[in-house]
């Protein structure tokens, strides 16, 4: 496995690979890798001759007062996980390499970014789509792999890719969870032992809601109250949002069906965790 830090070397490498007829896969990440990231890499490996994973903690997607400066890092461990998953090249640029002085171009998906995380993290998705568009330009992938853990992010990136006619396939992959149900996340590293044990409340709320839905409850209000009741038992938890949304438009629904997305963001102490599930899926 090779590490590349420079944009021009990365571009030369993928253009040479393309001339040889190789297919290129990209897994964008912010590092501090876990098995959720590895699942994207393993799938990327199956689809591509040359598999690139990027590690870049993208400042433009963090708001004021968010965790940009504390975001966990362990490049050595990341390299071992990526190598195990079959990654050929790690692209790990510096901030100055990605956003040199004079930088002034941003990509914004207008509607899908308004609800859910867009409401509580203004500017977040603008940073995400900007860096992902840049990564697409730098690595020229035939396919790019994203997790459904960040469901809205995946929807926004699909929209951007279609709207800007970027010729590549976006592949969305299932949420990888810890054995107790907590969705894997680099941010789980922030949790104290007590918080870690309470963090299962997100998945517990999803499970309770899905059970009620299977028993015939379709009112989003009733389902939301059941979920909030579960989460309120976790003393360190405060709900940022908990919504039932159309899984394509992300607009709020009042009556839930098997295609409805349940999405939630909960602060566990100072750590903001997100989770989601489609009601009719396992
Ligand atoms: P990051 O949080 O590092 O996540 C990188 C990719 O891993 C995303 O596609 C995310 O959805 C996926 N992922 C994270 N946890 C997962 C889990 N438990 N199961 C499955 N997939 C999981 O998302 C970002 O970075 C950034 O916003 C990025 C797209 C790299 C742009 O900066």
Short mmCIF file of C-alpha atoms and ligand atoms in Angstrom, two decimals:
data_model
loop_
_atom_site.label_atom_id
_atom_site.label_comp_id
_atom_site.label_asym_id
_atom_site.label_seq_id
_atom_site.Cartn_x
_atom_site.Cartn_y
_atom_site.Cartn_z
CA UNK A 1 0.00 0.00 0.00
CA UNK A 2 1.22 3.43 -0.97
CA UNK A 3 0.57 6.82 0.67
CA UNK A 4 0.13 9.85 -1.56
CA UNK A 5 -0.07 13.37 -0.09
CA UNK A 6 -0.04 15.50 -3.21
CA UNK A 7 -3.00 16.22 -5.48
CA UNK A 8 -0.88 16.20 -8.64
CA UNK A 9 0.76 12.85 -7.84
CA UNK A 10 -2.65 11.36 -7.06
CA UNK A 11 -4.07 12.62 -10.36
CA UNK A 12 -1.07 11.39 -12.38
CA UNK A 13 -1.36 7.97 -10.74
CA UNK A 14 -5.06 7.49 -11.49
CA UNK A 15 -4.78 8.89 -15.02
CA UNK A 16 -1.98 6.40 -15.77
CA UNK A 17 -4.11 3.59 -14.31
CA UNK A 18 -7.07 4.67 -16.43
CA UNK A 19 -4.92 4.66 -19.58
CA UNK A 20 -4.10 1.04 -18.80
CA UNK A 21 -7.82 0.29 -18.64
CA UNK A 22 -7.97 -0.16 -14.86
CA UNK A 23 -11.15 0.63 -12.92
CA UNK A 24 -10.73 2.91 -9.93
CA UNK A 25 -12.64 2.79 -6.67
CA UNK A 26 -12.70 5.52 -4.00
CA UNK A 27 -13.58 5.28 -0.30
CA UNK A 28 -13.57 8.80 1.21
CA UNK A 29 -12.99 8.92 4.99
CA UNK A 30 -11.84 11.22 7.75
CA UNK A 31 -9.68 8.48 9.26
CA UNK A 32 -9.70 6.88 12.72
CA UNK A 33 -10.91 3.87 10.80
CA UNK A 34 -13.18 1.13 12.12
CA UNK A 35 -14.99 -1.87 10.71
CA UNK A 36 -17.65 0.39 9.12
CA UNK A 37 -14.95 1.98 6.98
CA UNK A 38 -13.38 -1.43 6.35
CA UNK A 39 -16.71 -2.76 5.02
CA UNK A 40 -16.67 -0.01 2.36
CA UNK A 41 -13.05 -0.85 1.48
CA UNK A 42 -13.78 -4.57 1.17
CA UNK A 43 -16.68 -3.84 -1.18
CA UNK A 44 -14.53 -1.31 -3.06
CA UNK A 45 -11.87 -3.98 -3.49
CA UNK A 46 -14.38 -6.29 -5.22
CA UNK A 47 -15.41 -3.56 -7.68
CA UNK A 48 -12.08 -1.96 -8.59
CA UNK A 49 -8.64 -2.74 -10.01
CA UNK A 50 -7.11 0.21 -8.15
CA UNK A 51 -8.64 1.03 -4.76
CA UNK A 52 -8.00 4.47 -3.26
CA UNK A 53 -9.07 5.44 0.27
CA UNK A 54 -8.78 9.07 1.29
CA UNK A 55 -8.07 10.20 4.83
CA UNK A 56 -8.73 13.89 5.28
CA UNK A 57 -10.38 15.65 8.22
CA UNK A 58 -12.18 18.22 6.11
CA UNK A 59 -12.35 21.59 7.91
CA UNK A 60 -15.08 23.03 5.69
CA UNK A 61 -17.69 20.54 6.97
CA UNK A 62 -17.16 21.41 10.65
CA UNK A 63 -19.10 24.27 12.24
CA UNK A 64 -17.81 26.74 14.80
CA UNK A 65 -17.54 25.00 18.18
CA UNK A 66 -17.59 21.51 16.63
CA UNK A 67 -14.88 18.89 17.09
CA UNK A 68 -12.49 19.73 14.20
CA UNK A 69 -9.50 20.26 16.49
CA UNK A 70 -10.18 17.19 18.64
CA UNK A 71 -11.14 14.81 15.85
CA UNK A 72 -9.37 11.52 16.71
CA UNK A 73 -6.35 10.50 14.63
CA UNK A 74 -4.21 7.38 14.39
CA UNK A 75 -2.60 7.14 10.97
CA UNK A 76 -0.58 4.05 11.80
CA UNK A 77 -3.61 2.07 12.89
CA UNK A 78 -5.58 3.41 9.90
CA UNK A 79 -2.85 2.13 7.56
CA UNK A 80 -3.05 -1.35 9.06
CA UNK A 81 -6.87 -1.46 8.73
CA UNK A 82 -6.78 -0.14 5.16
CA UNK A 83 -4.00 -2.55 4.12
CA UNK A 84 -5.96 -5.46 5.61
CA UNK A 85 -9.03 -4.43 3.64
CA UNK A 86 -7.04 -4.41 0.39
CA UNK A 87 -6.58 -0.68 -0.22
CA UNK A 88 -3.85 0.10 -2.81
CA UNK A 89 -3.39 3.82 -2.16
CA UNK A 90 -4.11 6.05 0.82
CA UNK A 91 -4.62 9.65 -0.29
CA UNK A 92 -3.87 11.82 2.75
CA UNK A 93 -3.49 15.45 1.72
CA UNK A 94 -2.82 18.37 4.05
CA UNK A 95 -5.41 21.11 4.48
CA UNK A 96 -3.21 23.51 2.46
CA UNK A 97 -3.03 20.97 -0.37
CA UNK A 98 -6.84 20.75 -0.53
CA UNK A 99 -7.62 24.40 0.22
CA UNK A 100 -4.64 26.51 -0.90
CA UNK A 101 -4.80 30.24 -0.26
CA UNK A 102 -7.16 31.86 -2.74
CA UNK A 103 -9.52 28.88 -2.66
CA UNK A 104 -13.09 30.08 -3.32
CA UNK A 105 -15.31 27.40 -4.86
CA UNK A 106 -18.07 25.52 -2.99
CA UNK A 107 -20.70 23.01 -4.06
CA UNK A 108 -24.14 23.24 -2.50
CA UNK A 109 -27.07 20.82 -2.86
CA UNK A 110 -30.01 23.05 -2.03
CA UNK A 111 -33.03 21.07 -0.81
CA UNK A 112 -31.89 17.71 0.53
CA UNK A 113 -29.49 19.53 2.86
CA UNK A 114 -32.21 21.49 4.69
CA UNK A 115 -33.77 18.93 7.09
CA UNK A 116 -32.23 16.59 9.68
CA UNK A 117 -28.46 17.19 10.12
CA UNK A 118 -28.73 20.19 7.78
CA UNK A 119 -30.95 21.90 10.35
CA UNK A 120 -28.56 21.44 13.26
CA UNK A 121 -25.28 21.75 11.34
CA UNK A 122 -25.63 24.71 8.96
CA UNK A 123 -22.97 24.63 6.25
CA UNK A 124 -22.01 21.03 7.05
CA UNK A 125 -23.21 19.48 3.80
CA UNK A 126 -21.78 22.33 1.73
CA UNK A 127 -18.39 21.31 3.13
CA UNK A 128 -19.07 17.63 2.48
CA UNK A 129 -20.17 18.08 -1.14
CA UNK A 130 -17.28 20.45 -1.81
CA UNK A 131 -14.63 18.05 -0.55
CA UNK A 132 -16.27 15.00 -2.15
CA UNK A 133 -16.50 16.79 -5.53
CA UNK A 134 -12.79 17.64 -5.17
CA UNK A 135 -11.93 14.04 -4.25
CA UNK A 136 -13.84 12.85 -7.32
CA UNK A 137 -11.80 15.26 -9.48
CA UNK A 138 -8.55 14.19 -7.86
CA UNK A 139 -9.05 10.41 -7.92
CA UNK A 140 -11.29 10.08 -11.03
CA UNK A 141 -13.08 6.99 -9.68
CA UNK A 142 -15.44 4.71 -11.61
CA UNK A 143 -17.22 4.00 -8.32
CA UNK A 144 -17.27 5.56 -4.88
CA UNK A 145 -18.41 3.86 -1.67
CA UNK A 146 -20.37 5.46 1.17
CA UNK A 147 -22.10 4.14 4.29
CA UNK A 148 -25.82 4.39 5.03
CA UNK A 149 -24.83 5.34 8.58
CA UNK A 150 -24.74 8.88 7.14
CA UNK A 151 -27.98 8.40 5.22
CA UNK A 152 -28.55 12.07 4.40
CA UNK A 153 -24.91 12.49 3.32
CA UNK A 154 -25.31 9.57 0.89
CA UNK A 155 -28.54 11.08 -0.52
CA UNK A 156 -26.90 14.50 -0.90
CA UNK A 157 -23.84 13.03 -2.65
CA UNK A 158 -26.05 11.01 -5.03
CA UNK A 159 -27.95 14.23 -5.86
CA UNK A 160 -24.75 16.21 -6.44
CA UNK A 161 -23.28 13.48 -8.65
CA UNK A 162 -26.43 13.33 -10.79
CA UNK A 163 -26.91 17.11 -10.94
CA UNK A 164 -23.28 17.78 -11.95
CA UNK A 165 -23.23 14.85 -14.43
CA UNK A 166 -20.20 13.30 -12.75
CA UNK A 167 -19.66 9.97 -14.53
CA UNK A 168 -19.29 7.53 -11.66
CA UNK A 169 -21.37 5.07 -9.67
CA UNK A 170 -22.23 5.85 -6.04
CA UNK A 171 -22.56 2.68 -3.97
CA UNK A 172 -24.31 2.84 -0.57
CA UNK A 173 -23.56 0.12 1.99
CA UNK A 174 -25.25 -1.04 5.23
CA UNK A 175 -24.53 0.31 8.71
CA UNK A 176 -21.95 -1.75 10.61
CA UNK A 177 -22.74 -1.99 14.34
CA UNK A 178 -21.02 -3.02 17.55
CA UNK A 179 -22.35 -6.25 19.12
CA UNK A 180 -24.75 -4.27 21.34
CA UNK A 181 -26.19 -2.39 18.36
CA UNK A 182 -24.33 0.94 18.59
CA UNK A 183 -23.49 2.11 15.07
CA UNK A 184 -19.72 2.23 14.64
CA UNK A 185 -18.36 5.76 14.48
CA UNK A 186 -14.98 7.41 14.93
CA UNK A 187 -16.75 9.68 17.44
CA UNK A 188 -17.59 6.73 19.73
CA UNK A 189 -14.00 7.18 20.98
CA UNK A 190 -15.16 10.33 22.82
CA UNK A 191 -17.60 8.40 25.06
CA UNK A 192 -16.85 7.67 28.73
CA UNK A 193 -17.72 4.15 29.95
CA UNK A 194 -21.01 5.39 31.38
CA UNK A 195 -21.86 7.24 28.14
CA UNK A 196 -20.85 4.26 26.05
CA UNK A 197 -23.36 2.08 27.90
CA UNK A 198 -26.10 4.70 27.43
CA UNK A 199 -25.28 5.22 23.74
CA UNK A 200 -27.21 2.06 22.86
CA UNK A 201 -30.39 4.13 23.38
CA UNK A 202 -30.34 5.24 19.72
CA UNK A 203 -30.55 1.68 18.42
CA UNK A 204 -32.95 0.70 21.23
CA UNK A 205 -35.28 3.53 20.14
CA UNK A 206 -35.11 2.33 16.52
CA UNK A 207 -35.84 -1.27 17.53
CA UNK A 208 -38.82 -0.28 19.70
CA UNK A 209 -40.28 1.90 16.96
CA UNK A 210 -39.88 -0.85 14.34
CA UNK A 211 -41.54 -3.37 16.65
CA UNK A 212 -44.54 -1.03 17.13
CA UNK A 213 -44.67 -0.42 13.38
CA UNK A 214 -44.75 -4.17 12.74
CA UNK A 215 -47.63 -4.38 15.23
CA UNK A 216 -49.56 -1.86 13.14
CA UNK A 217 -48.75 1.58 14.57
CA UNK A 218 -48.23 4.09 11.72
CA UNK A 219 -48.66 7.47 13.44
CA UNK A 220 -45.29 9.23 13.45
CA UNK A 221 -46.37 11.15 16.57
CA UNK A 222 -47.06 7.98 18.56
CA UNK A 223 -43.88 6.31 17.29
CA UNK A 224 -41.81 9.39 18.07
CA UNK A 225 -43.11 9.46 21.65
CA UNK A 226 -42.21 5.80 22.13
CA UNK A 227 -38.68 6.53 20.90
CA UNK A 228 -38.30 9.62 23.09
CA UNK A 229 -39.44 7.62 26.12
CA UNK A 230 -36.65 5.08 25.57
CA UNK A 231 -34.01 7.78 25.06
CA UNK A 232 -35.13 9.76 28.12
CA UNK A 233 -34.04 6.81 30.30
CA UNK A 234 -30.42 7.49 29.31
CA UNK A 235 -29.36 10.28 31.67
CA UNK A 236 -26.55 11.60 29.46
CA UNK A 237 -28.77 11.78 26.35
CA UNK A 238 -30.40 14.84 24.85
CA UNK A 239 -32.17 14.59 21.52
CA UNK A 240 -31.07 16.90 18.71
CA UNK A 241 -33.68 15.60 16.26
CA UNK A 242 -35.78 12.48 15.78
CA UNK A 243 -37.74 12.41 12.53
CA UNK A 244 -39.75 10.19 10.26
CA UNK A 245 -39.01 11.16 6.68
CA UNK A 246 -39.63 10.14 3.11
CA UNK A 247 -36.55 8.05 2.30
CA UNK A 248 -36.05 9.81 -1.06
CA UNK A 249 -36.99 13.47 -0.49
CA UNK A 250 -36.19 13.44 3.27
CA UNK A 251 -39.39 15.44 3.85
CA UNK A 252 -41.19 14.78 7.15
CA UNK A 253 -44.10 12.31 7.01
CA UNK A 254 -47.02 12.00 9.43
CA UNK A 255 -47.95 8.46 8.49
CA UNK A 256 -45.18 5.90 8.47
CA UNK A 257 -44.85 3.11 5.89
CA UNK A 258 -42.21 0.49 5.17
CA UNK A 259 -40.23 2.96 3.04
CA UNK A 260 -40.10 5.62 5.75
CA UNK A 261 -36.71 6.63 7.12
CA UNK A 262 -36.40 7.02 10.89
CA UNK A 263 -33.41 9.27 11.52
CA UNK A 264 -32.11 10.62 14.79
CA UNK A 265 -29.25 12.60 16.26
CA UNK A 266 -28.67 12.43 20.00
CA UNK A 267 -26.05 14.12 22.13
CA UNK A 268 -24.59 11.67 24.61
CA UNK A 269 -22.87 14.05 26.95
CA UNK A 270 -20.89 16.24 24.54
CA UNK A 271 -20.75 13.63 21.78
CA UNK A 272 -23.25 13.91 18.95
CA UNK A 273 -24.26 10.50 17.58
CA UNK A 274 -26.51 9.74 14.61
CA UNK A 275 -28.37 6.62 13.54
CA UNK A 276 -31.16 5.71 11.16
CA UNK A 277 -33.18 2.88 9.73
CA UNK A 278 -35.75 2.25 7.03
CA UNK A 279 -38.89 0.98 8.76
CA UNK A 280 -39.50 -2.00 6.47
CA UNK A 281 -35.88 -3.20 6.44
CA UNK A 282 -34.23 -5.65 8.85
P1 LIG B 1 -16.32 9.40 7.99
O1 LIG B 1 -17.20 9.76 9.11
O2 LIG B 1 -14.90 8.99 8.26
O3 LIG B 1 -17.01 8.23 7.19
C1 LIG B 1 -16.45 7.76 5.99
C2 LIG B 1 -17.45 6.79 5.36
O4 LIG B 1 -17.64 5.69 6.24
C3 LIG B 1 -18.84 7.44 5.13
O5 LIG B 1 -19.36 7.02 3.88
C4 LIG B 1 -19.65 6.86 6.29
O6 LIG B 1 -21.04 6.78 6.01
C5 LIG B 1 -19.03 5.48 6.42
N1 LIG B 1 -19.30 4.91 7.75
C6 LIG B 1 -19.02 5.48 8.95
N2 LIG B 1 -19.47 4.67 9.95
C7 LIG B 1 -20.05 3.61 9.36
C8 LIG B 1 -20.72 2.45 9.85
N3 LIG B 1 -20.88 2.21 11.16
N4 LIG B 1 -21.20 1.57 8.95
C9 LIG B 1 -21.05 1.78 7.62
N5 LIG B 1 -20.45 2.86 7.09
C10 LIG B 1 -19.95 3.76 7.94
O7 LIG B 1 -18.43 10.67 6.27
C11 LIG B 1 -17.32 11.18 6.30
O8 LIG B 1 -16.22 10.63 6.93
C12 LIG B 1 -17.03 12.51 5.61
O9 LIG B 1 -18.17 13.31 5.66
C13 LIG B 1 -16.52 12.36 4.15
C14 LIG B 1 -17.56 11.67 3.26
C15 LIG B 1 -15.21 11.57 4.12
C16 LIG B 1 -16.25 13.76 3.56
O10 LIG B 1 -15.32 14.45 4.31
#
